[in-house]
Coordinates of C-alpha atoms and ligand atoms in Angstrom, one line a residue:
M1 CA 148.9 129.5 190.1
D2 CA 147.0 127.0 192.6
Q3 CA 146.4 124.4 189.8
A4 CA 148.8 123.2 187.1
L5 CA 147.2 124.2 183.5
E6 CA 145.9 122.4 180.9
P7 CA 148.3 121.3 178.4
G8 CA 147.9 123.6 175.7
L9 CA 149.1 126.7 173.7
Y10 CA 148.3 129.8 175.7
I11 CA 148.7 133.2 173.8
V12 CA 149.7 136.0 176.1
A13 CA 149.6 139.7 175.3
T14 CA 152.2 141.7 176.9
P15 CA 152.9 145.2 177.7
I16 CA 153.7 147.5 174.5
G17 CA 155.7 150.0 176.9
N18 CA 154.5 150.0 180.3
L19 CA 155.5 146.5 182.2
G20 CA 152.2 147.4 184.6
D21 CA 150.2 146.3 181.8
I22 CA 150.9 143.0 182.0
S23 CA 147.5 141.5 183.1
Q24 CA 147.4 139.8 186.3
R25 CA 146.1 136.6 184.4
G26 CA 149.1 136.6 182.0
G27 CA 151.7 137.1 184.6
T28 CA 149.9 134.1 186.8
V29 CA 150.1 131.9 183.2
L30 CA 153.5 132.8 182.4
G31 CA 155.1 131.7 185.7
A32 CA 152.9 128.4 185.4
V33 CA 153.5 127.2 181.8
A34 CA 156.4 124.8 181.3
A35 CA 157.9 126.7 178.6
V36 CA 157.6 130.3 176.8
A37 CA 157.6 130.4 173.0
C38 CA 159.0 134.1 172.4
E39 CA 160.5 136.5 169.6
D40 CA 163.7 137.4 171.7
T41 CA 164.8 135.5 174.6
R42 CA 166.2 138.7 175.7
V43 CA 163.1 140.8 175.5
T44 CA 160.7 138.1 177.2
G45 CA 163.4 137.5 179.9
K46 CA 163.0 141.3 181.1
L47 CA 159.0 140.7 181.7
L48 CA 159.8 137.4 183.1
Q49 CA 162.5 138.9 185.2
H50 CA 159.6 141.8 186.3
L51 CA 157.2 139.2 187.2
G52 CA 160.1 137.3 189.1
V53 CA 159.6 134.2 187.4
K54 CA 162.0 131.7 186.0
T55 CA 160.1 129.7 183.0
R56 CA 162.1 128.2 180.1
L57 CA 162.5 130.5 177.2
I58 CA 162.1 128.9 173.7
R59 CA 162.9 131.1 170.6
Y60 CA 159.9 131.1 167.9
D61 CA 158.5 133.1 164.8
D62 CA 157.0 132.0 161.8
H63 CA 160.1 131.5 159.8
A64 CA 160.8 129.0 162.4
S65 CA 161.6 125.8 160.7
D66 CA 158.5 122.9 160.9
E67 CA 161.1 121.0 163.4
T68 CA 161.0 124.0 165.3
R69 CA 157.3 124.1 165.1
D70 CA 156.4 120.7 165.5
F71 CA 158.7 120.8 168.9
V72 CA 157.0 123.8 170.6
L73 CA 153.4 121.7 169.5
G74 CA 154.7 118.6 171.0
L75 CA 155.6 120.2 174.1
A76 CA 152.1 121.9 174.5
R77 CA 150.2 118.6 173.3
E78 CA 152.0 117.2 176.8
S79 CA 152.1 120.4 179.0
A80 CA 151.1 123.8 178.8
V81 CA 153.0 126.1 176.8
A82 CA 152.8 130.1 176.5
L83 CA 153.6 132.0 173.2
V84 CA 154.5 135.5 173.4
S85 CA 156.0 138.2 171.3
D86 CA 158.3 141.4 172.2
A87 CA 155.3 143.4 173.3
G88 CA 151.8 143.3 172.8
T89 CA 149.2 140.8 171.2
P90 CA 151.1 137.8 169.7
L91 CA 149.5 137.4 166.1
I92 CA 148.8 141.1 165.3
S93 CA 151.7 141.7 162.7
D94 CA 153.8 139.4 164.7
P95 CA 154.4 135.7 164.7
G96 CA 152.1 132.8 166.0
Y97 CA 149.6 132.4 163.1
K98 CA 151.1 128.9 162.0
L99 CA 151.6 127.6 165.5
V100 CA 148.2 128.1 166.4
R101 CA 147.1 126.6 163.1
G102 CA 149.0 123.6 163.9
A103 CA 147.5 123.4 167.5
R104 CA 144.5 123.6 166.1
E105 CA 145.0 120.9 163.8
Q106 CA 146.3 118.7 166.1
G107 CA 143.6 119.0 168.5
I108 CA 145.7 120.6 171.0
A109 CA 143.9 123.9 173.2
V110 CA 144.7 127.1 172.8
T111 CA 143.5 129.3 174.7
S112 CA 144.1 133.6 174.5
I113 CA 144.8 135.7 177.5
P114 CA 143.9 139.1 176.3
G115 CA 146.0 142.6 177.0
P116 CA 147.9 145.6 175.1
S117 CA 147.7 146.0 171.5
A118 CA 149.1 149.2 169.9
A119 CA 146.7 149.3 167.1
I120 CA 143.9 149.3 169.8
V121 CA 145.3 151.6 172.1
A122 CA 145.8 154.2 169.0
L123 CA 141.7 153.7 168.1
T124 CA 140.6 154.6 171.8
L125 CA 143.1 157.7 171.7
A126 CA 142.5 159.4 168.1
G127 CA 139.1 160.4 168.4
L128 CA 138.0 159.0 165.3
P129 CA 135.1 156.6 164.3
S130 CA 135.9 153.5 166.0
D131 CA 132.8 151.8 165.1
R132 CA 134.2 150.2 161.7
F133 CA 138.0 149.9 161.3
L134 CA 140.5 148.0 159.3
F135 CA 143.9 147.1 160.9
A136 CA 146.4 146.9 157.5
G137 CA 149.8 146.3 159.3
F138 CA 152.7 147.9 158.0
L139 CA 152.1 150.1 154.7
P140 CA 155.2 148.8 152.5
S141 CA 158.3 150.6 152.2
K142 CA 158.7 151.3 148.4
A143 CA 156.9 154.0 147.4
K144 CA 154.9 152.4 144.5
A145 CA 153.7 149.5 146.4
R146 CA 152.7 152.1 149.5
A147 CA 150.6 154.0 146.9
D148 CA 148.9 151.0 145.5
A149 CA 148.2 149.8 148.9
L150 CA 146.6 153.2 149.9
S151 CA 144.6 153.2 146.7
E152 CA 143.1 149.9 147.5
L153 CA 142.0 151.2 150.9
A154 CA 140.5 154.6 149.5
G155 CA 137.3 153.3 149.1
I156 CA 136.8 151.5 152.4
K157 CA 134.3 153.2 154.7
A158 CA 136.3 152.7 158.0
T159 CA 138.9 154.2 160.1
L160 CA 142.1 152.9 158.4
V161 CA 144.9 151.8 161.5
F162 CA 148.7 151.1 160.6
Y163 CA 151.6 150.1 162.0
E164 CA 154.4 152.9 161.2
T165 CA 158.1 153.4 161.8
A166 CA 159.6 156.8 162.7
P167 CA 161.7 156.9 159.6
R168 CA 158.9 156.3 157.6
L169 CA 156.3 158.6 158.8
I170 CA 156.9 161.6 156.8
D171 CA 156.7 159.7 153.4
S172 CA 153.8 157.7 154.4
L173 CA 152.3 161.1 155.4
A174 CA 153.2 162.8 152.1
A175 CA 151.4 159.8 150.1
I176 CA 148.2 160.3 152.2
I177 CA 147.9 163.6 150.8
E178 CA 148.1 162.7 147.5
I179 CA 146.1 159.4 147.8
L180 CA 144.0 159.9 150.3
P181 CA 143.1 163.7 150.2
G182 CA 141.2 165.3 152.7
R183 CA 141.5 162.6 155.3
E184 CA 142.0 163.7 159.0
V185 CA 145.2 161.7 160.5
A186 CA 146.3 160.6 163.9
V187 CA 149.7 160.0 164.9
A188 CA 149.8 157.5 168.0
R189 CA 153.4 157.7 169.3
E190 CA 155.3 156.1 172.3
L191 CA 152.0 154.4 173.6
T192 CA 151.6 153.8 177.1
K193 CA 155.4 155.2 177.8
L194 CA 156.9 158.2 179.0
Y195 CA 156.3 159.9 176.2
E196 CA 153.5 159.2 174.7
E197 CA 151.3 161.5 172.3
C198 CA 148.5 161.3 170.1
R199 CA 148.9 164.3 167.5
S200 CA 145.7 164.5 165.3
G201 CA 145.8 167.0 162.1
T202 CA 145.4 167.0 158.4
P203 CA 148.6 165.0 156.9
T204 CA 150.1 168.7 155.7
E205 CA 149.7 169.7 159.6
L206 CA 151.6 166.7 160.7
I207 CA 154.3 166.5 157.9
A208 CA 155.2 170.5 159.2
H209 CA 155.2 169.2 163.0
Y210 CA 157.5 166.1 162.5
T211 CA 159.7 168.2 159.6
A212 CA 160.3 170.3 163.1
H213 CA 160.5 167.6 166.0
S214 CA 161.9 164.6 164.4
P215 CA 159.5 161.8 165.1
R216 CA 161.0 158.8 167.4
G217 CA 159.5 155.7 168.7
E218 CA 156.8 153.4 167.7
I219 CA 153.9 155.0 165.8
V220 CA 150.6 153.5 164.8
L221 CA 148.9 156.1 162.4
V222 CA 144.9 155.9 162.1
I223 CA 143.3 157.8 159.2
A224 CA 139.7 159.0 159.2
P225 CA 136.9 157.3 157.1
P226 CA 136.2 158.8 154.0
G227 CA 134.1 161.8 154.1
E228 CA 134.5 162.2 157.6
V229 CA 136.0 165.4 157.3
E230 CA 134.4 167.6 154.6
T231 CA 135.9 168.2 151.3
S232 CA 135.6 171.8 150.8
A233 CA 134.4 172.9 147.0
E234 CA 137.6 174.0 146.3
D235 CA 139.4 171.1 147.0
A236 CA 136.5 169.0 145.4
D237 CA 137.2 171.3 142.1
L238 CA 140.9 170.4 142.3
L239 CA 140.7 167.3 142.4
L240 CA 137.6 166.6 139.6
R241 CA 140.5 168.9 137.6
E242 CA 143.1 166.8 138.1
A243 CA 141.2 163.8 137.6
L244 CA 139.5 165.1 134.4
A245 CA 143.0 165.7 132.8
T246 CA 143.1 161.9 132.1
L247 CA 139.5 161.0 132.8
K248 CA 135.9 161.0 131.3
P249 CA 133.7 163.5 133.3
S250 CA 131.5 160.1 134.9
Q251 CA 134.8 158.1 135.7
A252 CA 136.5 161.5 137.4
A253 CA 133.4 161.8 139.4
A254 CA 133.6 158.0 140.5
E255 CA 137.4 158.3 141.4
V256 CA 136.7 161.4 143.4
A257 CA 133.6 160.2 145.1
R258 CA 135.9 157.2 146.1
T259 CA 138.8 159.5 147.6
T260 CA 136.7 161.8 149.1
G261 CA 132.9 160.4 150.4
L262 CA 131.4 163.0 148.4
D263 CA 128.3 162.4 146.3
R264 CA 129.1 161.2 143.0
K265 CA 126.3 162.7 141.2
T266 CA 127.0 165.7 142.7
L267 CA 130.4 165.6 141.4
Y268 CA 129.1 164.7 137.7
A269 CA 127.0 167.6 137.2
R270 CA 130.3 169.6 138.5
A271 CA 132.4 168.0 136.1
M272 CA 130.1 168.7 133.3
E273 CA 130.5 172.5 134.0
L274 CA 134.3 171.9 134.2
K275 CA 134.9 170.0 131.7
Ligands
LIG301 N1 151.8 142.4 168.3 C1 152.0 144.1 168.5 C2 150.8 144.5 169.1 O1 149.9 143.9 169.2 O2 150.6 145.8 169.4 C3 152.4 144.7 167.4 C4 153.5 144.5 166.8 S1 154.7 145.1 165.3 C5 155.8 143.9 165.1 C6 155.1 146.4 166.2 C7 154.7 148.0 165.5 O3 153.7 148.3 166.7 C8 155.6 149.0 166.1 O4 156.3 148.9 165.1 C9 154.2 149.8 166.0 O5 154.3 150.4 164.5 C10 153.5 149.3 167.0 N2 153.6 149.7 168.2 C11 153.9 148.9 169.4 N3 154.1 149.3 170.5 C12 153.9 150.6 169.9 C13 153.8 151.8 171.2 N4 154.1 151.5 172.4 N5 153.2 153.1 170.5 C14 153.3 153.0 169.4 N6 153.2 152.0 168.3 C15 153.3 151.0 169.2

């Protein structure tokens, strides 16, 4: 860096698998700051080694004690300090927001050096509407909490993006069949790495594939908005019949409209016929 950096906190996005994806500015900043706050000094140490710089590393996450946070903020008041996570953009399902909040409260300058984030990379590959999307982090691991989280998002008219782990992928796809019927899904895996893949289909097709080919590595799940994939008349009848078992026709129509994006009045008329 030609000039010393101004004091402050520099949020630096790092590669999600391909070291070539560190931006020129990100690399320069990591070499010029007084210290880099990071989740795991070994992981970030490898990136710094790749960049050929030997900046001091400080371990930091949002569970860090107030003392550690104050220490990092104290440094950032006097000199330039970077925050990185193991991979991708800090704060996106990663530590950092408490540090940024603290910095802003204390009048410490915060600058963000943008770069890769798995959620955005997956959205660019999935072939699903990208004008409105909702990133919802990781789904809960317990079945009931996962179902509740999906139900809560069922009516949102936007593509849904989740971080996922390989061991939980099949369970999540099974929950999508039940709670978000008729939605197309894309499984984006190992993005920017050697075995990158983005596989689209119905959750049923994806379960069949990943049962035969055990999924590995890091995964982003992208789910089409309601109504993007047409629900067949047979599927709509099936859903209405299920709903009518416990709900009044108007409620059943509203519920099926919510999960499929189909017209509520048309569903109500059909519910009255089926009742
Ligand atoms: N802050 C990161 C970002 O901006 O992408 C995300 C951190 S979050 C703790 C880690 C999760 O991101 C992984 O479990 C996976 O769901 C997703 N992820 C990270 N790298 C990925 C990759 N190369 N391919 C697919 N998913 C990835």
